[in-house]
Amino acid sequence: MFSDEFSLESDERVEIRDISSEVQGIVDESGTRNGFVLVYTGHVTACLSINEDDPELLEDIRDNLLRLVPIEPEEGVYRHNEKYSSMPQEQNTHAHVISSMIKPFLAIPVEEGNLNLGNWQSLFFIELDGSRRRRVTVQVWGDSGE
């Protein structure tokens, strides 16, 4: 098993960023030819997803996530936000709720040293409570083909 991590800095409160090249770089560094990779973020207000890397689609995903769970509720209050009302950095109930619906990890096959993604698939880090510095852990299991 080979393990590494990388950091990224978000610029927006809610942002979707392609991390495919970072993950592929760690697979390359591991020397693994065939196996699988586990990508994990240990943050409760961020998550990971696989989807198409189309800017308009990513905007649609972002907009619809925030339509499902808006930053500020349309009616009433978020109890978590109320509990921490004196702490502006903790006004992030939307981020906790959305991240609970999307997983903090991805498992992807590795074949011939490459992420075995579909034609249109890319790996995405979804920041829900930025801007922040975040860490992503990548673990690679498999054989070197030797």
Tab-separated table of N, CA and C in Angstrom:
chain	number	residue	atom	x	y	z
A	1	MET	N	0.857	-1.181	0.000
A	1	MET	CA	0.000	0.000	0.000
A	1	MET	C	0.892	1.229	0.000
A	2	PHE	N	0.528	2.204	-0.812
A	2	PHE	CA	1.245	3.478	-0.915
A	2	PHE	C	0.279	4.577	-0.496
A	3	SER	N	0.746	5.483	0.346
A	3	SER	CA	-0.121	6.552	0.832
A	3	SER	C	0.568	7.899	0.679
A	4	ASP	N	-0.200	8.889	0.276
A	4	ASP	CA	0.303	10.255	0.144
A	4	ASP	C	-0.895	11.185	0.304
A	5	GLU	N	-0.623	12.456	0.341
A	5	GLU	CA	-1.711	13.432	0.426
A	5	GLU	C	-1.302	14.704	-0.292
A	6	PHE	N	-2.289	15.516	-0.576
A	6	PHE	CA	-2.037	16.835	-1.142
A	6	PHE	C	-3.018	17.814	-0.526
A	7	SER	N	-2.655	19.081	-0.599
A	7	SER	CA	-3.505	20.143	-0.062
A	7	SER	C	-4.028	20.990	-1.197
A	8	LEU	N	-5.158	21.606	-0.966
A	8	LEU	CA	-5.675	22.575	-1.919
A	8	LEU	C	-6.318	23.710	-1.160
A	9	GLU	N	-6.326	24.842	-1.788
A	9	GLU	CA	-6.860	26.065	-1.200
A	9	GLU	C	-8.096	26.449	-1.996
A	10	SER	N	-9.218	26.582	-1.319
A	10	SER	CA	-10.436	27.001	-2.019
A	10	SER	C	-10.514	28.522	-2.017
A	11	ASP	N	-11.114	29.053	-3.052
A	11	ASP	CA	-11.272	30.501	-3.185
A	11	ASP	C	-12.693	30.954	-2.870
A	12	GLU	N	-13.658	30.069	-3.088
A	12	GLU	CA	-15.073	30.409	-2.949
A	12	GLU	C	-15.679	29.685	-1.754
A	13	ARG	N	-16.818	30.157	-1.326
A	13	ARG	CA	-17.530	29.486	-0.227
A	13	ARG	C	-17.949	28.080	-0.650
A	14	VAL	N	-18.504	27.963	-1.847
A	14	VAL	CA	-18.878	26.661	-2.409
A	14	VAL	C	-18.208	26.562	-3.768
A	15	GLU	N	-17.413	25.517	-3.941
A	15	GLU	CA	-16.573	25.414	-5.136
A	15	GLU	C	-16.349	23.945	-5.468
A	16	ILE	N	-16.304	23.635	-6.751
A	16	ILE	CA	-16.048	22.270	-7.207
A	16	ILE	C	-14.758	22.299	-8.013
A	17	ARG	N	-13.792	21.466	-7.606
A	17	ARG	CA	-12.475	21.497	-8.242
A	17	ARG	C	-12.068	20.106	-8.715
A	18	ASP	N	-11.579	20.020	-9.947
A	18	ASP	CA	-11.085	18.770	-10.519
A	18	ASP	C	-9.751	18.413	-9.859
A	19	ILE	N	-9.681	17.217	-9.282
A	19	ILE	CA	-8.446	16.759	-8.642
A	19	ILE	C	-7.893	15.507	-9.323
A	20	SER	N	-8.367	15.217	-10.534
A	20	SER	CA	-7.941	14.005	-11.243
A	20	SER	C	-6.434	13.951	-11.444
A	21	SER	N	-5.825	15.051	-11.858
A	21	SER	CA	-4.384	15.027	-12.150
A	21	SER	C	-3.561	14.830	-10.878
A	22	GLU	N	-3.994	15.407	-9.758
A	22	GLU	CA	-3.280	15.204	-8.496
A	22	GLU	C	-3.324	13.734	-8.081
A	23	VAL	N	-4.498	13.119	-8.214
A	23	VAL	CA	-4.646	11.708	-7.837
A	23	VAL	C	-3.847	10.828	-8.793
A	24	GLN	N	-3.919	11.089	-10.095
A	24	GLN	CA	-3.142	10.305	-11.059
A	24	GLN	C	-1.646	10.446	-10.779
A	25	GLY	N	-1.204	11.626	-10.383
A	25	GLY	CA	0.205	11.829	-10.046
A	25	GLY	C	0.656	10.947	-8.894
A	26	ILE	N	-0.197	10.769	-7.902
A	26	ILE	CA	0.137	9.900	-6.772
A	26	ILE	C	0.132	8.437	-7.202
A	27	VAL	N	-0.800	8.049	-8.069
A	27	VAL	CA	-0.791	6.687	-8.619
A	27	VAL	C	0.517	6.463	-9.369
A	28	ASP	N	0.936	7.431	-10.179
A	28	ASP	CA	2.206	7.322	-10.913
A	28	ASP	C	3.371	7.145	-9.947
A	29	GLU	N	3.397	7.964	-8.910
A	29	GLU	CA	4.474	7.914	-7.917
A	29	GLU	C	4.515	6.565	-7.207
A	30	SER	N	3.355	5.949	-7.019
A	30	SER	CA	3.283	4.665	-6.309
A	30	SER	C	3.867	3.520	-7.125
A	31	GLY	N	3.895	3.660	-8.442
A	31	GLY	CA	4.368	2.585	-9.303
A	31	GLY	C	3.359	1.471	-9.498
A	32	THR	N	2.150	1.657	-9.021
A	32	THR	CA	1.109	0.628	-9.129
A	32	THR	C	0.609	0.532	-10.563
A	33	ARG	N	0.563	-0.689	-11.084
A	33	ARG	CA	0.070	-0.922	-12.445
A	33	ARG	C	-1.405	-1.315	-12.428
A	34	ASN	N	-1.769	-2.189	-11.502
A	34	ASN	CA	-3.147	-2.681	-11.421
A	34	ASN	C	-3.552	-2.794	-9.960
A	35	GLY	N	-4.735	-2.280	-9.653
A	35	GLY	CA	-5.219	-2.305	-8.279
A	35	GLY	C	-6.355	-1.319	-8.125
A	36	PHE	N	-6.300	-0.547	-7.055
A	36	PHE	CA	-7.304	0.497	-6.883
A	36	PHE	C	-6.738	1.607	-6.015
A	37	VAL	N	-7.384	2.748	-6.089
A	37	VAL	CA	-6.986	3.908	-5.311
A	37	VAL	C	-8.180	4.357	-4.473
A	38	LEU	N	-7.905	4.719	-3.231
A	38	LEU	CA	-8.906	5.288	-2.340
A	38	LEU	C	-8.544	6.752	-2.135
A	39	VAL	N	-9.493	7.629	-2.396
A	39	VAL	CA	-9.303	9.069	-2.221
A	39	VAL	C	-10.241	9.488	-1.093
A	40	TYR	N	-9.708	10.219	-0.103
A	40	TYR	CA	-10.481	10.525	1.097
A	40	TYR	C	-10.214	11.952	1.564
A	41	THR	N	-11.261	12.640	1.969
A	41	THR	CA	-11.094	13.922	2.636
A	41	THR	C	-11.658	13.818	4.044
A	42	GLY	N	-10.863	14.207	5.015
A	42	GLY	CA	-11.270	14.100	6.410
A	42	GLY	C	-11.909	15.376	6.931
A	43	HIS	N	-12.686	16.017	6.093
A	43	HIS	CA	-13.338	17.267	6.483
A	43	HIS	C	-14.852	17.070	6.449
A	44	VAL	N	-15.553	17.566	7.471
A	44	VAL	CA	-16.999	17.361	7.550
A	44	VAL	C	-17.789	18.354	6.709
A	45	THR	N	-17.118	19.334	6.128
A	45	THR	CA	-17.821	20.308	5.282
A	45	THR	C	-17.237	20.324	3.871
A	46	ALA	N	-16.769	19.153	3.440
A	46	ALA	CA	-16.278	18.968	2.074
A	46	ALA	C	-16.563	17.524	1.689
A	47	CYS	N	-16.559	17.239	0.393
A	47	CYS	CA	-16.837	15.883	-0.055
A	47	CYS	C	-16.207	15.659	-1.428
A	48	LEU	N	-16.363	14.442	-1.941
A	48	LEU	CA	-15.766	14.046	-3.212
A	48	LEU	C	-16.835	13.448	-4.114
A	49	SER	N	-16.634	13.607	-5.417
A	49	SER	CA	-17.604	13.076	-6.374
A	49	SER	C	-16.911	12.778	-7.698
A	50	ILE	N	-17.552	11.960	-8.502
A	50	ILE	CA	-17.110	11.695	-9.876
A	50	ILE	C	-18.188	12.228	-10.797
A	51	ASN	N	-17.765	13.030	-11.782
A	51	ASN	CA	-18.723	13.552	-12.742
A	51	ASN	C	-17.980	14.055	-13.967
A	52	GLU	N	-18.713	14.658	-14.868
A	52	GLU	CA	-18.141	15.207	-16.101
A	52	GLU	C	-17.533	16.581	-15.822
A	53	ASP	N	-16.363	16.823	-16.406
A	53	ASP	CA	-15.682	18.107	-16.213
A	53	ASP	C	-16.157	19.103	-17.269
A	54	ASP	N	-17.368	19.569	-17.098
A	54	ASP	CA	-17.956	20.572	-17.978
A	54	ASP	C	-18.297	21.780	-17.111
A	55	PRO	N	-17.739	22.951	-17.388
A	55	PRO	CA	-17.948	24.116	-16.512
A	55	PRO	C	-19.416	24.440	-16.246
A	56	GLU	N	-20.252	24.347	-17.269
A	56	GLU	CA	-21.671	24.658	-17.069
A	56	GLU	C	-22.347	23.606	-16.192
A	57	LEU	N	-21.980	22.348	-16.390
A	57	LEU	CA	-22.533	21.288	-15.549
A	57	LEU	C	-22.111	21.492	-14.095
A	58	LEU	N	-20.858	21.831	-13.865
A	58	LEU	CA	-20.381	22.048	-12.497
A	58	LEU	C	-21.107	23.217	-11.845
A	59	GLU	N	-21.390	24.264	-12.610
A	59	GLU	CA	-22.194	25.380	-12.086
A	59	GLU	C	-23.608	24.912	-11.751
A	60	ASP	N	-24.186	24.077	-12.639
A	60	ASP	CA	-25.525	23.538	-12.374
A	60	ASP	C	-25.536	22.695	-11.098
A	61	ILE	N	-24.508	21.862	-10.918
A	61	ILE	CA	-24.428	21.035	-9.709
A	61	ILE	C	-24.350	21.931	-8.479
A	62	ARG	N	-23.455	22.913	-8.510
A	62	ARG	CA	-23.298	23.844	-7.388
A	62	ARG	C	-24.623	24.549	-7.089
A	63	ASP	N	-25.249	25.109	-8.130
A	63	ASP	CA	-26.501	25.848	-7.941
A	63	ASP	C	-27.604	24.965	-7.373
A	64	ASN	N	-27.697	23.724	-7.862
A	64	ASN	CA	-28.754	22.832	-7.386
A	64	ASN	C	-28.495	22.320	-5.976
A	65	LEU	N	-27.233	22.100	-5.619
A	65	LEU	CA	-26.935	21.747	-4.228
A	65	LEU	C	-27.392	22.861	-3.297
A	66	LEU	N	-27.107	24.105	-3.687
A	66	LEU	CA	-27.499	25.241	-2.845
A	66	LEU	C	-28.995	25.523	-2.911
A	67	ARG	N	-29.659	25.060	-3.951
A	67	ARG	CA	-31.113	25.173	-4.003
A	67	ARG	C	-31.730	24.156	-3.040
A	68	LEU	N	-31.152	22.950	-3.001
A	68	LEU	CA	-31.639	21.923	-2.073
A	68	LEU	C	-31.399	22.324	-0.623
A	69	VAL	N	-30.199	22.849	-0.364
A	69	VAL	CA	-29.827	23.244	1.001
A	69	VAL	C	-29.168	24.624	0.915
A	70	PRO	N	-29.960	25.680	0.978
A	70	PRO	CA	-29.397	27.031	0.837
A	70	PRO	C	-28.493	27.411	2.014
A	71	ILE	N	-27.578	28.327	1.757
A	71	ILE	CA	-26.684	28.805	2.813
A	71	ILE	C	-27.499	29.388	3.959
A	72	GLU	N	-28.525	30.150	3.637
A	72	GLU	CA	-29.468	30.674	4.632
A	72	GLU	C	-30.824	30.028	4.363
A	73	PRO	N	-31.473	29.461	5.377
A	73	PRO	CA	-32.765	28.806	5.135
A	73	PRO	C	-33.822	29.816	4.700
A	74	GLU	N	-34.717	29.353	3.823
A	74	GLU	CA	-35.795	30.226	3.356
A	74	GLU	C	-36.791	30.519	4.474
A	75	GLU	N	-36.977	29.565	5.365
A	75	GLU	CA	-37.875	29.740	6.510
A	75	GLU	C	-37.162	29.243	7.756
A	76	GLY	N	-37.444	29.860	8.867
A	76	GLY	CA	-36.872	29.409	10.130
A	76	GLY	C	-35.373	29.648	10.203
A	77	VAL	N	-34.725	28.830	11.021
A	77	VAL	CA	-33.283	28.962	11.225
A	77	VAL	C	-32.646	27.576	11.208
A	78	TYR	N	-31.358	27.545	10.956
A	78	TYR	CA	-30.599	26.315	11.140
A	78	TYR	C	-30.161	26.275	12.603
A	79	ARG	N	-30.517	25.211	13.301
A	79	ARG	CA	-30.197	25.104	14.726
A	79	ARG	C	-28.688	25.146	14.983
A	80	HIS	N	-27.913	24.506	14.115
A	80	HIS	CA	-26.448	24.530	14.270
A	80	HIS	C	-25.928	25.968	14.180
A	81	ASN	N	-26.434	26.725	13.215
A	81	ASN	CA	-26.017	28.127	13.086
A	81	ASN	C	-26.421	28.935	14.314
A	82	GLU	N	-27.632	28.690	14.816
A	82	GLU	CA	-28.099	29.398	16.011
A	82	GLU	C	-27.218	29.077	17.220
A	83	LYS	N	-26.882	27.814	17.366
A	83	LYS	CA	-26.055	27.388	18.497
A	83	LYS	C	-24.726	28.132	18.520
A	84	TYR	N	-24.171	28.365	17.327
A	84	TYR	CA	-22.869	29.021	17.224
A	84	TYR	C	-23.006	30.427	16.646
A	85	SER	N	-24.065	31.115	16.999
A	85	SER	CA	-24.339	32.432	16.402
A	85	SER	C	-23.250	33.459	16.687
A	86	SER	N	-22.488	33.281	17.743
A	86	SER	CA	-21.404	34.225	18.048
A	86	SER	C	-20.110	33.889	17.309
A	87	MET	N	-20.137	32.811	16.513
A	87	MET	CA	-18.940	32.375	15.787
A	87	MET	C	-19.231	32.382	14.289
A	88	PRO	N	-18.895	33.458	13.590
A	88	PRO	CA	-19.206	33.560	12.156
A	88	PRO	C	-18.670	32.400	11.320
A	89	GLN	N	-17.518	31.846	11.695
A	89	GLN	CA	-16.943	30.745	10.919
A	89	GLN	C	-17.735	29.450	11.070
A	90	GLU	N	-18.658	29.398	12.015
A	90	GLU	CA	-19.468	28.199	12.225
A	90	GLU	C	-20.874	28.324	11.641
A	91	GLN	N	-21.107	29.293	10.808
A	91	GLN	CA	-22.410	29.450	10.153
A	91	GLN	C	-22.400	28.605	8.880
A	92	ASN	N	-22.387	27.294	9.067
A	92	ASN	CA	-22.132	26.391	7.950
A	92	ASN	C	-23.021	25.151	7.947
A	93	THR	N	-24.220	25.277	8.464
A	93	THR	CA	-25.129	24.129	8.474
A	93	THR	C	-25.318	23.563	7.074
A	94	HIS	N	-25.482	24.432	6.080
A	94	HIS	CA	-25.673	23.966	4.698
A	94	HIS	C	-24.552	23.009	4.294
A	95	ALA	N	-23.320	23.326	4.686
A	95	ALA	CA	-22.164	22.505	4.315
A	95	ALA	C	-22.226	21.132	4.970
A	96	HIS	N	-22.607	21.084	6.226
A	96	HIS	CA	-22.731	19.800	6.919
A	96	HIS	C	-23.832	18.942	6.296
A	97	VAL	N	-24.963	19.554	5.979
A	97	VAL	CA	-26.088	18.798	5.419
A	97	VAL	C	-25.737	18.260	4.031
A	98	ILE	N	-25.179	19.106	3.172
A	98	ILE	CA	-24.822	18.648	1.822
A	98	ILE	C	-23.763	17.561	1.890
A	99	SER	N	-22.735	17.747	2.713
A	99	SER	CA	-21.664	16.740	2.770
A	99	SER	C	-22.172	15.410	3.318
A	100	SER	N	-23.246	15.436	4.111
A	100	SER	CA	-23.799	14.171	4.600
A	100	SER	C	-24.518	13.402	3.493
A	101	MET	N	-24.860	14.078	2.398
A	101	MET	CA	-25.536	13.425	1.270
A	101	MET	C	-24.549	12.942	0.206
A	102	ILE	N	-23.317	13.429	0.263
A	102	ILE	CA	-22.284	13.065	-0.710
A	102	ILE	C	-21.115	12.502	0.079
A	103	LYS	N	-20.476	11.497	-0.435
A	103	LYS	CA	-19.461	10.783	0.344
A	103	LYS	C	-18.125	11.530	0.477
A	104	PRO	N	-17.374	11.224	1.552
A	104	PRO	CA	-16.055	11.826	1.729
A	104	PRO	C	-14.945	10.993	1.094
A	105	PHE	N	-15.306	9.927	0.377
A	105	PHE	CA	-14.277	9.073	-0.222
A	105	PHE	C	-14.734	8.565	-1.586
A	106	LEU	N	-13.746	8.163	-2.390
A	106	LEU	CA	-13.991	7.534	-3.683
A	106	LEU	C	-13.033	6.355	-3.811
A	107	ALA	N	-13.473	5.276	-4.430
A	107	ALA	CA	-12.610	4.144	-4.754
A	107	ALA	C	-12.641	3.979	-6.267
A	108	ILE	N	-11.459	3.987	-6.886
A	108	ILE	CA	-11.363	3.943	-8.345
A	108	ILE	C	-10.382	2.839	-8.739
A	109	PRO	N	-10.740	1.982	-9.701
A	109	PRO	CA	-9.790	0.982	-10.172
A	109	PRO	C	-8.598	1.646	-10.866
A	110	VAL	N	-7.449	0.978	-10.765
A	110	VAL	CA	-6.246	1.386	-11.497
A	110	VAL	C	-5.926	0.253	-12.461
A	111	GLU	N	-5.841	0.572	-13.750
A	111	GLU	CA	-5.499	-0.423	-14.765
A	111	GLU	C	-4.375	0.115	-15.625
A	112	GLU	N	-3.322	-0.694	-15.746
A	112	GLU	CA	-2.143	-0.301	-16.526
A	112	GLU	C	-1.600	1.054	-16.079
A	113	GLY	N	-1.650	1.303	-14.767
A	113	GLY	CA	-1.086	2.518	-14.195
A	113	GLY	C	-1.956	3.754	-14.287
A	114	ASN	N	-3.166	3.607	-14.811
A	114	ASN	CA	-4.051	4.762	-14.984
A	114	ASN	C	-5.353	4.592	-14.211
A	115	LEU	N	-5.903	5.721	-13.759
A	115	LEU	CA	-7.235	5.697	-13.169
A	115	LEU	C	-8.201	5.180	-14.223
A	116	ASN	N	-8.989	4.179	-13.879
A	116	ASN	CA	-9.933	3.602	-14.831
A	116	ASN	C	-11.262	4.354	-14.737
A	117	LEU	N	-11.252	5.550	-15.296
A	117	LEU	CA	-12.448	6.394	-15.315
A	117	LEU	C	-13.134	6.271	-16.668
A	118	GLY	N	-14.430	6.512	-16.695
A	118	GLY	CA	-15.166	6.528	-17.951
A	118	GLY	C	-14.738	7.703	-18.821
A	119	ASN	N	-15.169	7.686	-20.075
A	119	ASN	CA	-14.762	8.716	-21.043
A	119	ASN	C	-14.938	10.134	-20.535
A	120	TRP	N	-16.008	10.402	-19.834
A	120	TRP	CA	-16.311	11.773	-19.429
A	120	TRP	C	-16.081	12.014	-17.941
A	121	GLN	N	-15.550	11.017	-17.243
A	121	GLN	CA	-15.449	11.123	-15.789
A	121	GLN	C	-14.169	11.811	-15.323
A	122	SER	N	-14.330	12.621	-14.289
A	122	SER	CA	-13.223	13.248	-13.569
A	122	SER	C	-13.537	13.172	-12.079
A	123	LEU	N	-12.501	13.339	-11.260
A	123	LEU	CA	-12.657	13.322	-9.805
A	123	LEU	C	-12.765	14.752	-9.307
A	124	PHE	N	-13.724	14.992	-8.417
A	124	PHE	CA	-13.948	16.356	-7.940
A	124	PHE	C	-13.933	16.443	-6.421
A	125	PHE	N	-13.266	17.485	-5.939
A	125	PHE	CA	-13.326	17.897	-4.544
A	125	PHE	C	-14.384	18.981	-4.470
A	126	ILE	N	-15.347	18.817	-3.574
A	126	ILE	CA	-16.422	19.795	-3.432
A	126	ILE	C	-16.254	20.510	-2.094
A	127	GLU	N	-15.871	21.758	-2.180
A	127	GLU	CA	-15.733	22.630	-1.005
A	127	GLU	C	-17.101	23.220	-0.707
A	128	LEU	N	-17.537	23.110	0.534
A	128	LEU	CA	-18.855	23.612	0.913
A	128	LEU	C	-18.794	24.708	1.970
A	129	ASP	N	-17.596	24.994	2.478
A	129	ASP	CA	-17.454	25.975	3.555
A	129	ASP	C	-16.128	26.730	3.422
A	130	GLY	N	-15.879	27.244	2.220
A	130	GLY	CA	-14.614	27.944	1.958
A	130	GLY	C	-14.694	29.398	2.341
A	131	SER	N	-13.653	30.078	2.147
A	131	SER	CA	-12.401	29.591	1.592
A	131	SER	C	-11.535	29.016	2.716
A	132	ARG	N	-10.904	27.891	2.387
A	132	ARG	CA	-10.107	27.165	3.376
A	132	ARG	C	-9.001	26.390	2.680
A	133	ARG	N	-8.014	25.999	3.480
A	133	ARG	CA	-6.991	25.060	3.026
A	133	ARG	C	-7.478	23.668	3.431
A	134	ARG	N	-7.482	22.747	2.478
A	134	ARG	CA	-7.992	21.392	2.722
A	134	ARG	C	-6.931	20.354	2.369
A	135	ARG	N	-7.104	19.167	2.929
A	135	ARG	CA	-6.182	18.060	2.674
A	135	ARG	C	-6.966	16.886	2.084
A	136	VAL	N	-6.353	16.217	1.120
A	136	VAL	CA	-6.932	15.021	0.515
A	136	VAL	C	-5.903	13.905	0.653
A	137	THR	N	-6.327	12.770	1.197
A	137	THR	CA	-5.455	11.605	1.365
A	137	THR	C	-5.731	10.629	0.232
A	138	VAL	N	-4.653	10.077	-0.327
A	138	VAL	CA	-4.762	9.122	-1.430
A	138	VAL	C	-3.978	7.874	-1.046
A	139	GLN	N	-4.644	6.711	-1.077
A	139	GLN	CA	-3.978	5.442	-0.809
A	139	GLN	C	-4.155	4.541	-2.022
A	140	VAL	N	-3.047	3.911	-2.428
A	140	VAL	CA	-3.048	3.077	-3.627
A	140	VAL	C	-2.680	1.652	-3.228
A	141	TRP	N	-3.513	0.693	-3.620
A	141	TRP	CA	-3.262	-0.721	-3.393
A	141	TRP	C	-3.131	-1.405	-4.746
A	142	GLY	N	-2.233	-2.356	-4.836
A	142	GLY	CA	-2.136	-3.120	-6.066
A	142	GLY	C	-0.742	-3.639	-6.299
A	143	ASP	N	-0.514	-4.088	-7.538
A	143	ASP	CA	0.793	-4.647	-7.884
A	143	ASP	C	1.499	-3.747	-8.881
A	144	SER	N	2.809	-3.890	-8.901
A	144	SER	CA	3.623	-3.060	-9.792
A	144	SER	C	3.747	-3.670	-11.178
A	145	GLY	N	3.185	-4.843	-11.372
A	145	GLY	CA	3.217	-5.481	-12.681
A	145	GLY	C	4.539	-6.145	-13.001
A	146	GLU	N	5.410	-6.226	-12.016
A	146	GLU	CA	6.726	-6.853	-12.257
A	146	GLU	C	6.702	-8.322	-11.955
